[in-house]
mmCIF file of C-alpha atoms and ligand atoms in Angstrom:
data_model
loop_
_atom_site.group_PDB
_atom_site.id
_atom_site.type_symbol
_atom_site.label_atom_id
_atom_site.label_comp_id
_atom_site.label_asym_id
_atom_site.label_seq_id
_atom_site.Cartn_x
_atom_site.Cartn_y
_atom_site.Cartn_z
ATOM 1 C CA UNK A 16 0.131 0.037 -0.089
ATOM 2 C CA UNK A 17 3.135 2.488 1.142
ATOM 3 C CA UNK A 18 4.589 1.898 -2.367
ATOM 4 C CA UNK A 19 1.299 2.663 -4.030
ATOM 5 C CA UNK A 20 1.014 6.069 -2.361
ATOM 6 C CA UNK A 21 4.628 7.200 -3.011
ATOM 7 C CA UNK A 22 4.138 6.242 -6.646
ATOM 8 C CA UNK A 23 1.175 8.355 -6.748
ATOM 9 C CA UNK A 24 2.855 11.541 -4.724
ATOM 10 C CA UNK A 25 5.885 11.215 -7.039
ATOM 11 C CA UNK A 26 3.551 11.236 -10.219
ATOM 12 C CA UNK A 27 1.530 14.095 -8.683
ATOM 13 C CA UNK A 28 5.014 16.198 -8.479
ATOM 14 C CA UNK A 29 5.694 15.381 -11.830
ATOM 15 C CA UNK A 30 2.135 17.079 -12.871
ATOM 16 C CA UNK A 31 2.553 19.928 -10.816
ATOM 17 C CA UNK A 32 5.951 20.994 -11.884
ATOM 18 C CA UNK A 33 4.995 20.474 -15.776
ATOM 19 C CA UNK A 34 1.574 22.457 -14.671
ATOM 20 C CA UNK A 35 4.112 25.386 -13.742
ATOM 21 C CA UNK A 36 5.562 25.452 -17.431
ATOM 22 C CA UNK A 37 8.994 25.073 -15.201
ATOM 23 C CA UNK A 38 10.064 28.284 -16.997
ATOM 24 C CA UNK A 39 11.965 25.889 -19.740
ATOM 25 C CA UNK A 40 9.500 26.515 -23.481
ATOM 26 C CA UNK A 41 10.831 30.424 -24.572
ATOM 27 C CA UNK A 42 7.965 32.774 -25.201
ATOM 28 C CA UNK A 43 6.644 32.252 -28.578
ATOM 29 C CA UNK A 44 8.533 34.640 -30.742
ATOM 30 C CA UNK A 45 6.504 34.425 -33.936
ATOM 31 C CA UNK A 46 9.973 34.857 -36.126
ATOM 32 C CA UNK A 47 10.364 31.241 -36.389
ATOM 33 C CA UNK A 48 14.025 32.193 -35.700
ATOM 34 C CA UNK A 49 14.020 28.837 -33.399
ATOM 35 C CA UNK A 50 16.521 30.685 -31.056
ATOM 36 C CA UNK A 51 13.063 32.550 -29.400
ATOM 37 C CA UNK A 52 14.537 35.331 -29.664
ATOM 38 C CA UNK A 53 11.381 38.121 -31.101
ATOM 39 C CA UNK A 54 13.118 39.934 -34.063
ATOM 40 C CA UNK A 55 13.432 43.500 -33.507
ATOM 41 C CA UNK A 56 11.896 45.811 -35.761
ATOM 42 C CA UNK A 57 12.985 49.337 -36.571
ATOM 43 C CA UNK A 58 11.117 52.507 -38.242
ATOM 44 C CA UNK A 59 13.679 54.641 -39.662
ATOM 45 C CA UNK A 60 13.474 57.645 -40.870
ATOM 46 C CA UNK A 61 16.148 59.297 -42.588
ATOM 47 C CA UNK A 62 16.251 63.175 -44.439
ATOM 48 C CA UNK A 63 16.829 62.044 -47.951
ATOM 49 C CA UNK A 64 19.874 61.683 -50.304
ATOM 50 C CA UNK A 65 21.330 65.455 -50.506
ATOM 51 C CA UNK A 66 25.210 64.223 -50.071
ATOM 52 C CA UNK A 67 27.869 61.503 -50.546
ATOM 53 C CA UNK A 68 28.072 62.003 -46.745
ATOM 54 C CA UNK A 69 24.333 61.165 -46.394
ATOM 55 C CA UNK A 70 24.451 58.045 -48.721
ATOM 56 C CA UNK A 71 27.037 56.489 -46.411
ATOM 57 C CA UNK A 72 25.125 57.198 -43.756
ATOM 58 C CA UNK A 73 22.051 55.377 -45.263
ATOM 59 C CA UNK A 74 24.562 52.475 -46.592
ATOM 60 C CA UNK A 75 26.027 51.863 -42.932
ATOM 61 C CA UNK A 76 22.422 51.888 -41.585
ATOM 62 C CA UNK A 77 20.530 49.150 -43.870
ATOM 63 C CA UNK A 78 24.341 47.389 -43.743
ATOM 64 C CA UNK A 79 24.103 47.321 -39.683
ATOM 65 C CA UNK A 80 20.625 45.867 -39.685
ATOM 66 C CA UNK A 81 20.919 43.359 -42.053
ATOM 67 C CA UNK A 82 24.194 42.329 -39.678
ATOM 68 C CA UNK A 83 22.002 42.603 -36.705
ATOM 69 C CA UNK A 84 19.286 40.765 -38.172
ATOM 70 C CA UNK A 85 17.140 43.623 -37.051
ATOM 71 C CA UNK A 86 13.950 44.484 -39.782
ATOM 72 C CA UNK A 87 14.494 47.728 -41.164
ATOM 73 C CA UNK A 88 11.492 49.660 -42.152
ATOM 74 C CA UNK A 89 13.279 52.681 -43.894
ATOM 75 C CA UNK A 90 11.821 55.941 -45.260
ATOM 76 C CA UNK A 91 13.379 58.256 -47.230
ATOM 77 C CA UNK A 92 11.518 62.047 -46.424
ATOM 78 C CA UNK A 93 13.323 63.701 -49.775
ATOM 79 C CA UNK A 94 14.331 66.575 -47.393
ATOM 80 C CA UNK A 95 11.278 67.622 -45.769
ATOM 81 C CA UNK A 96 10.408 67.438 -42.317
ATOM 82 C CA UNK A 97 6.114 66.675 -42.871
ATOM 83 C CA UNK A 98 7.291 63.506 -44.437
ATOM 84 C CA UNK A 99 9.469 62.627 -41.408
ATOM 85 C CA UNK A 100 6.671 63.189 -39.111
ATOM 86 C CA UNK A 101 4.316 60.929 -41.256
ATOM 87 C CA UNK A 102 6.624 58.453 -41.258
ATOM 88 C CA UNK A 103 7.178 58.475 -37.424
ATOM 89 C CA UNK A 104 2.931 58.498 -37.485
ATOM 90 C CA UNK A 105 3.376 55.337 -39.375
ATOM 91 C CA UNK A 106 5.635 53.657 -37.672
ATOM 92 C CA UNK A 107 3.776 54.075 -34.323
ATOM 93 C CA UNK A 108 0.680 52.449 -36.372
ATOM 94 C CA UNK A 109 2.794 49.595 -37.372
ATOM 95 C CA UNK A 110 3.451 49.009 -33.762
ATOM 96 C CA UNK A 111 7.393 48.802 -34.620
ATOM 97 C CA UNK A 112 9.434 48.086 -31.678
ATOM 98 C CA UNK A 113 11.668 51.317 -31.655
ATOM 99 C CA UNK A 114 11.709 54.600 -34.054
ATOM 100 C CA UNK A 115 15.107 56.053 -34.979
ATOM 101 C CA UNK A 116 15.566 59.207 -37.306
ATOM 102 C CA UNK A 117 17.866 62.150 -38.183
ATOM 103 C CA UNK A 118 15.937 65.386 -37.503
ATOM 104 C CA UNK A 119 16.661 67.694 -40.788
ATOM 105 C CA UNK A 120 16.025 70.342 -38.617
ATOM 106 C CA UNK A 121 16.314 70.998 -34.664
ATOM 107 C CA UNK A 122 12.487 72.063 -33.998
ATOM 108 C CA UNK A 123 9.121 70.845 -34.808
ATOM 109 C CA UNK A 124 9.505 67.340 -32.812
ATOM 110 C CA UNK A 125 7.140 67.829 -29.849
ATOM 111 C CA UNK A 126 3.843 66.079 -30.985
ATOM 112 C CA UNK A 127 5.023 63.701 -32.963
ATOM 113 C CA UNK A 128 7.662 62.386 -29.886
ATOM 114 C CA UNK A 129 5.114 62.868 -27.435
ATOM 115 C CA UNK A 130 3.021 60.238 -29.422
ATOM 116 C CA UNK A 131 5.914 57.860 -29.413
ATOM 117 C CA UNK A 132 6.025 58.399 -26.176
ATOM 118 C CA UNK A 133 2.825 57.459 -25.679
ATOM 119 C CA UNK A 134 2.648 54.540 -27.531
ATOM 120 C CA UNK A 135 5.613 53.284 -25.703
ATOM 121 C CA UNK A 136 7.918 52.911 -28.813
ATOM 122 C CA UNK A 137 11.634 54.245 -27.336
ATOM 123 C CA UNK A 138 12.996 56.646 -30.084
ATOM 124 C CA UNK A 139 16.779 57.154 -30.724
ATOM 125 C CA UNK A 140 18.135 60.433 -32.492
ATOM 126 C CA UNK A 141 20.793 59.789 -34.880
ATOM 127 C CA UNK A 142 23.175 62.287 -36.566
ATOM 128 C CA UNK A 143 21.272 65.902 -36.435
ATOM 129 C CA UNK A 144 20.194 67.158 -32.735
ATOM 130 C CA UNK A 145 16.560 67.977 -31.977
ATOM 131 C CA UNK A 146 15.565 70.983 -29.402
ATOM 132 C CA UNK A 147 12.503 69.486 -27.165
ATOM 133 C CA UNK A 148 10.572 71.368 -24.374
ATOM 134 C CA UNK A 149 11.214 67.716 -22.800
ATOM 135 C CA UNK A 150 14.713 65.703 -23.352
ATOM 136 C CA UNK A 151 12.313 62.369 -22.016
ATOM 137 C CA UNK A 152 11.241 62.234 -25.388
ATOM 138 C CA UNK A 153 14.086 60.703 -26.692
ATOM 139 C CA UNK A 154 16.425 57.713 -25.026
ATOM 140 C CA UNK A 155 19.376 58.223 -26.912
ATOM 141 C CA UNK A 156 21.026 60.182 -29.292
ATOM 142 C CA UNK A 157 24.409 58.786 -31.548
ATOM 143 C CA UNK A 158 25.998 61.395 -33.749
ATOM 144 C CA UNK A 159 28.619 64.027 -34.065
ATOM 145 C CA UNK A 160 29.791 67.018 -32.302
ATOM 146 C CA UNK A 161 29.228 69.440 -35.230
ATOM 147 C CA UNK A 162 30.281 72.810 -32.710
ATOM 148 C CA UNK A 163 33.248 71.041 -32.318
ATOM 149 C CA UNK A 164 33.814 70.324 -36.080
ATOM 150 C CA UNK A 165 33.295 74.591 -36.569
ATOM 151 C CA UNK A 166 36.270 75.002 -33.954
ATOM 152 C CA UNK A 167 38.301 72.519 -35.497
ATOM 153 C CA UNK A 168 38.129 73.982 -38.984
ATOM 154 C CA UNK A 169 39.019 77.809 -37.651
ATOM 155 C CA UNK A 170 41.736 76.349 -35.248
ATOM 156 C CA UNK A 171 43.192 74.334 -38.616
ATOM 157 C CA UNK A 172 42.295 77.529 -40.720
ATOM 158 C CA UNK A 173 44.300 80.097 -38.641
ATOM 159 C CA UNK A 174 47.231 77.620 -37.957
ATOM 160 C CA UNK A 175 47.875 76.967 -41.913
ATOM 161 C CA UNK A 176 47.749 80.845 -42.586
ATOM 162 C CA UNK A 177 50.137 81.100 -39.717
ATOM 163 C CA UNK A 178 52.582 78.523 -40.971
ATOM 164 C CA UNK A 179 52.366 79.424 -44.815
ATOM 165 C CA UNK A 180 52.860 83.222 -44.175
ATOM 166 C CA UNK A 181 49.582 84.107 -45.748
ATOM 167 C CA UNK A 182 48.699 87.658 -46.380
ATOM 168 C CA UNK A 183 45.423 89.454 -46.506
ATOM 169 C CA UNK A 184 44.630 90.380 -50.233
ATOM 170 C CA UNK A 185 43.697 93.875 -49.196
ATOM 171 C CA UNK A 186 46.421 93.938 -46.995
ATOM 172 C CA UNK A 187 44.601 94.075 -44.251
ATOM 173 C CA UNK A 188 42.132 91.263 -43.008
ATOM 174 C CA UNK A 189 41.653 87.804 -44.479
ATOM 175 C CA UNK A 190 38.044 87.829 -46.101
ATOM 176 C CA UNK A 191 36.222 84.378 -45.322
ATOM 177 C CA UNK A 192 33.312 83.406 -47.508
ATOM 178 C CA UNK A 193 30.767 80.622 -45.717
ATOM 179 C CA UNK A 194 28.537 78.075 -47.536
ATOM 180 C CA UNK A 195 26.392 76.999 -44.944
ATOM 181 C CA UNK A 196 24.203 73.995 -44.357
ATOM 182 C CA UNK A 197 20.703 73.419 -44.582
ATOM 183 C CA UNK A 198 18.671 76.463 -42.879
ATOM 184 C CA UNK A 199 17.648 75.202 -39.165
ATOM 185 C CA UNK A 200 19.471 71.935 -39.164
ATOM 186 C CA UNK A 201 21.874 71.733 -36.222
ATOM 187 C CA UNK A 202 25.046 71.062 -38.332
ATOM 188 C CA UNK A 203 24.484 74.320 -39.889
ATOM 189 C CA UNK A 204 23.992 76.577 -36.745
ATOM 190 C CA UNK A 205 26.029 74.594 -34.643
ATOM 191 C CA UNK A 206 29.203 74.645 -37.122
ATOM 192 C CA UNK A 207 29.106 78.513 -37.687
ATOM 193 C CA UNK A 208 28.893 78.549 -33.367
ATOM 194 C CA UNK A 209 31.884 77.069 -33.424
ATOM 195 C CA UNK A 210 33.465 78.603 -35.784
ATOM 196 C CA UNK A 211 32.668 81.978 -34.890
ATOM 197 C CA UNK A 212 33.584 81.424 -31.301
ATOM 198 C CA UNK A 213 37.082 79.761 -32.219
ATOM 199 C CA UNK A 214 37.699 83.065 -34.031
ATOM 200 C CA UNK A 215 36.031 85.196 -31.189
ATOM 201 C CA UNK A 216 38.553 83.428 -28.739
ATOM 202 C CA UNK A 217 41.462 83.624 -30.902
ATOM 203 C CA UNK A 218 44.748 86.102 -30.611
ATOM 204 C CA UNK A 219 44.253 86.683 -34.464
ATOM 205 C CA UNK A 220 40.334 87.000 -34.220
ATOM 206 C CA UNK A 221 41.056 90.968 -35.898
ATOM 207 C CA UNK A 222 42.624 89.122 -38.972
ATOM 208 C CA UNK A 223 39.593 87.611 -40.204
ATOM 209 C CA UNK A 224 36.282 89.086 -41.766
ATOM 210 C CA UNK A 225 33.128 87.178 -42.235
ATOM 211 C CA UNK A 226 32.325 88.566 -45.587
ATOM 212 C CA UNK A 227 29.801 86.579 -47.025
ATOM 213 C CA UNK A 228 27.514 83.809 -45.376
ATOM 214 C CA UNK A 229 24.854 82.179 -47.033
ATOM 215 C CA UNK A 230 23.112 78.534 -47.573
ATOM 216 C CA UNK A 231 23.910 75.735 -50.299
ATOM 217 C CA UNK A 232 21.601 73.539 -48.643
ATOM 218 C CA UNK A 233 23.958 70.808 -48.575
ATOM 219 C CA UNK A 234 24.542 70.092 -51.861
ATOM 220 C CA UNK A 235 27.274 70.308 -54.692
ATOM 221 C CA UNK A 236 24.658 72.306 -56.921
ATOM 222 C CA UNK A 237 23.771 74.684 -54.908
ATOM 223 C CA UNK A 238 27.072 75.101 -53.553
ATOM 224 C CA UNK A 239 28.440 75.932 -57.149
ATOM 225 C CA UNK A 240 25.507 78.588 -57.724
ATOM 226 C CA UNK A 241 25.716 80.640 -54.243
ATOM 227 C CA UNK A 242 29.922 80.354 -54.449
ATOM 228 C CA UNK A 243 29.152 81.943 -58.400
ATOM 229 C CA UNK A 244 27.326 84.840 -57.034
ATOM 230 C CA UNK A 245 29.995 85.511 -54.190
ATOM 231 C CA UNK A 246 32.781 85.918 -56.755
ATOM 232 C CA UNK A 247 30.370 88.016 -58.692
ATOM 233 C CA UNK A 248 29.593 89.927 -55.955
ATOM 234 C CA UNK A 249 33.212 90.123 -54.130
ATOM 235 C CA UNK A 250 35.364 88.993 -57.408
ATOM 236 C CA UNK A 251 38.773 88.168 -55.987
ATOM 237 C CA UNK A 252 38.355 89.814 -52.561
ATOM 238 C CA UNK A 253 37.489 86.002 -51.063
ATOM 239 C CA UNK A 254 40.757 85.122 -49.077
ATOM 240 C CA UNK A 255 39.640 82.065 -47.451
ATOM 241 C CA UNK A 256 36.235 79.735 -48.342
ATOM 242 C CA UNK A 257 34.520 77.536 -45.362
ATOM 243 C CA UNK A 258 31.825 75.403 -46.477
ATOM 244 C CA UNK A 259 29.884 73.477 -44.093
ATOM 245 C CA UNK A 260 30.130 70.153 -45.816
ATOM 246 C CA UNK A 261 32.222 68.840 -48.636
ATOM 247 C CA UNK A 262 29.855 68.845 -51.482
ATOM 248 C CA UNK A 263 29.185 72.571 -51.495
ATOM 249 C CA UNK A 264 32.918 72.865 -51.344
ATOM 250 C CA UNK A 265 33.241 70.485 -54.383
ATOM 251 C CA UNK A 266 30.378 72.801 -56.581
ATOM 252 C CA UNK A 267 32.382 76.011 -54.957
ATOM 253 C CA UNK A 268 35.717 74.497 -56.763
ATOM 254 C CA UNK A 269 33.575 74.331 -60.188
ATOM 255 C CA UNK A 270 32.534 77.871 -59.701
ATOM 256 C CA UNK A 271 36.019 79.542 -58.597
ATOM 257 C CA UNK A 272 37.512 77.884 -61.640
ATOM 258 C CA UNK A 273 34.923 78.815 -64.042
ATOM 259 C CA UNK A 274 35.995 82.171 -62.921
ATOM 260 C CA UNK A 275 39.948 81.635 -64.047
ATOM 261 C CA UNK A 276 40.861 81.262 -60.906
ATOM 262 C CA UNK A 277 43.138 78.496 -58.926
ATOM 263 C CA UNK A 278 40.385 77.242 -55.871
ATOM 264 C CA UNK A 279 43.255 76.005 -53.106
ATOM 265 C CA UNK A 280 45.493 78.387 -53.926
ATOM 266 C CA UNK A 281 43.847 81.829 -54.577
ATOM 267 C CA UNK A 282 41.414 80.858 -52.429
ATOM 268 C CA UNK A 283 42.220 78.749 -48.882
ATOM 269 C CA UNK A 284 39.222 75.750 -48.852
ATOM 270 C CA UNK A 285 38.650 74.314 -46.065
ATOM 271 C CA UNK A 286 35.139 71.753 -45.340
ATOM 272 C CA UNK A 287 33.575 69.079 -43.350
ATOM 273 C CA UNK A 288 32.757 65.463 -43.501
ATOM 274 C CA UNK A 289 35.762 63.810 -45.012
ATOM 275 C CA UNK A 290 34.272 61.924 -48.011
ATOM 276 C CA UNK A 291 36.443 60.232 -50.966
ATOM 277 C CA UNK A 292 35.639 63.161 -53.307
ATOM 278 C CA UNK A 293 37.421 65.965 -51.218
ATOM 279 C CA UNK A 294 40.581 63.843 -50.497
ATOM 280 C CA UNK A 295 40.546 63.655 -54.064
ATOM 281 C CA UNK A 296 40.233 67.614 -54.810
ATOM 282 C CA UNK A 297 43.183 67.889 -52.074
ATOM 283 C CA UNK A 298 45.590 65.274 -54.346
ATOM 284 C CA UNK A 299 44.749 67.510 -57.563
ATOM 285 C CA UNK A 300 45.629 70.725 -55.009
ATOM 286 C CA UNK A 301 42.207 71.991 -55.179
ATOM 287 C CA UNK A 302 40.892 72.226 -51.283
ATOM 288 C CA UNK A 303 43.382 72.492 -48.358
ATOM 289 C CA UNK A 304 41.299 70.933 -45.244
ATOM 290 C CA UNK A 305 38.657 68.725 -44.619
ATOM 291 C CA UNK A 306 36.985 67.808 -40.960
ATOM 292 C CA UNK A 307 36.114 64.364 -40.402
ATOM 293 C CA UNK A 308 32.133 63.823 -39.590
ATOM 294 C CA UNK A 309 31.740 60.295 -39.806
ATOM 295 C CA UNK A 310 28.328 58.627 -41.155
ATOM 296 C CA UNK A 311 29.331 55.390 -40.369
ATOM 297 C CA UNK A 312 27.017 55.410 -37.439
ATOM 298 C CA UNK A 313 24.887 51.666 -38.350
ATOM 299 C CA UNK A 314 26.395 49.341 -35.573
ATOM 300 C CA UNK A 315 26.201 51.865 -32.858
ATOM 301 C CA UNK A 316 22.940 52.417 -33.473
ATOM 302 C CA UNK A 317 21.578 48.846 -33.760
ATOM 303 C CA UNK A 318 24.175 48.530 -30.722
ATOM 304 C CA UNK A 319 22.211 50.912 -28.513
ATOM 305 C CA UNK A 320 18.886 49.569 -29.819
ATOM 306 C CA UNK A 321 19.081 46.096 -28.545
ATOM 307 C CA UNK A 322 20.313 47.341 -25.274
ATOM 308 C CA UNK A 323 17.440 49.669 -25.240
ATOM 309 C CA UNK A 324 15.197 46.833 -25.679
ATOM 310 C CA UNK A 325 16.688 44.496 -23.374
ATOM 311 C CA UNK A 326 15.954 46.944 -20.461
ATOM 312 C CA UNK A 327 19.739 48.132 -20.186
ATOM 313 C CA UNK A 328 21.053 51.677 -19.417
ATOM 314 C CA UNK A 329 22.291 53.494 -22.352
ATOM 315 C CA UNK A 330 24.439 56.985 -22.533
ATOM 316 C CA UNK A 331 21.946 59.935 -23.591
ATOM 317 C CA UNK A 332 24.659 61.171 -25.869
ATOM 318 C CA UNK A 333 26.888 59.013 -28.164
ATOM 319 C CA UNK A 334 29.694 60.651 -30.507
ATOM 320 C CA UNK A 335 31.364 58.558 -33.238
ATOM 321 C CA UNK A 336 35.097 59.043 -33.333
ATOM 322 C CA UNK A 337 36.245 62.197 -35.963
ATOM 323 C CA UNK A 338 39.641 63.404 -37.238
ATOM 324 C CA UNK A 339 41.194 66.815 -39.476
ATOM 325 C CA UNK A 340 42.761 65.760 -42.574
ATOM 326 C CA UNK A 341 44.951 68.402 -44.299
ATOM 327 C CA UNK A 342 45.756 68.235 -47.760
ATOM 328 C CA UNK A 343 48.999 66.629 -47.007
ATOM 329 C CA UNK A 344 47.770 63.749 -45.612
ATOM 330 C CA UNK A 345 45.301 62.933 -48.671
ATOM 331 C CA UNK A 346 47.193 60.797 -50.448
ATOM 332 C CA UNK A 347 48.179 58.384 -47.852
ATOM 333 C CA UNK A 348 44.673 58.467 -46.319
ATOM 334 C CA UNK A 349 42.346 58.008 -49.427
ATOM 335 C CA UNK A 350 42.795 54.372 -49.840
ATOM 336 C CA UNK A 351 41.360 53.686 -46.252
ATOM 337 C CA UNK A 352 38.742 55.805 -46.732
ATOM 338 C CA UNK A 353 35.299 53.934 -46.102
ATOM 339 C CA UNK A 354 33.031 56.693 -47.409
HETATM 340 C C1 LIG B 425 26.125 66.350 -40.369
HETATM 341 C C2 LIG B 425 25.124 65.467 -41.485
HETATM 342 C C3 LIG B 425 25.427 66.616 -42.470
HETATM 343 C C4 LIG B 425 26.431 66.668 -42.989
HETATM 344 C C5 LIG B 425 25.979 66.802 -44.854
HETATM 345 O O1 LIG B 425 25.927 65.993 -39.094
HETATM 346 O O2 LIG B 425 23.657 65.718 -41.188
HETATM 347 O O3 LIG B 425 24.250 66.542 -43.389
HETATM 348 O O4 LIG B 425 27.487 67.284 -43.054
HETATM 349 C C6 LIG B 425 24.932 66.138 -44.929
HETATM 350 O O5 LIG B 425 27.070 66.091 -45.923
HETATM 351 O O6 LIG B 425 24.016 66.623 -45.833
#
C-alpha cells in the first residue's frame, strides 16, 4: 500500500512541475528564428540623399540592420520634415519595437515624439540634434559634435594661414566666405557657432572678416550656384572659403575654376565631412583641409537599440570618432577611407 501511495505522490509532483511550465519553454517569438529571441523591428526616417555623406550614412544603417538581424522599415523624407512626421506616425501605427530618425531641422518634433512615448515606443535620435521642451521624449542621441567641428575648422585655418605666411589680399583682413548647410539644421547652426566662437577666442580674431555667409543647402549644385554669386559680388577679394560640407566645397571649386581662379591657391578652402571626393580634390591641389564628420553610425545605432529593448541603461549622448585631414595627408589616407 505504502509503495502505491509514494508512486501516486511522485506522479502528482511530476504533473505539478509540468503544469507550471517550469520556465523551460521560450515565449513564442513568432519570428520562427528558433532561437526564441523576437526579431526587432525598427522604423527609420532618413532625411534624403542630398550628399555623399548622407548616402554613406544610409548605407551604414541598412548594412548594420542586416548584420544585426533587425527588420528595418526605412523611409526617405525627400528633405521634408512633414514627411518625417508622417513616417514616424506610420511606424507608431505599425507597432514597431523602436523608432530612429535623423531630424532634418532642430525644432518641430515635440508632438510626434510625445505620440511615440504614449505608444511606449522608444526613440533614438541619429546624426543631427533636436530642440525639445522635454528631453525624455528620446532615449539616446548618436551622432557627431557639430560645434567641435566648427572649432576645428577655424583652429586649422588660423594655423595654416600663419604657417604658410599668407597675407590678406586687401592688406588688412582675410575675407572669409561661408557656404552654410540646411537652414535650421543643427550641423549648420552649430558648425557656424563653433567657427565663430573659435575665431572670437583667437588672438588673431582681428585678422579675419566674414564677408559673406549663405546657405548652399548641403548640396554640390547649390554650393556652386552660391559661390558663383559670391564671386560676382566680391570677385578676387575672397581669401578663404569655409563650406559646412564637402559637397558644397566641390561645387564651389567648379565655380572658382570657371571664374578663372585657382581653388586651393587663390582661395584657401576648408570644409567638413571627409568624403572621398574631397580627398581627391586635395590630392589635385584644389582644396586644403577637411574636418571629418563620421556617417558610419549604423553599428552603434543597432547596438544601442538592442540594449534599450533589453532594458539596459544607455548613454543619452554618444559621439562617433572624428579626425582632421589636411591636404598633405590626403594621398596617404584616401585608400583607407570607407565613404
Ligand atoms: C552632419 C550631417 C550633414 C553632413 C552633410 O552631421 O547631418 O548632412 O555634413 C549632410 O553632408 O548632408
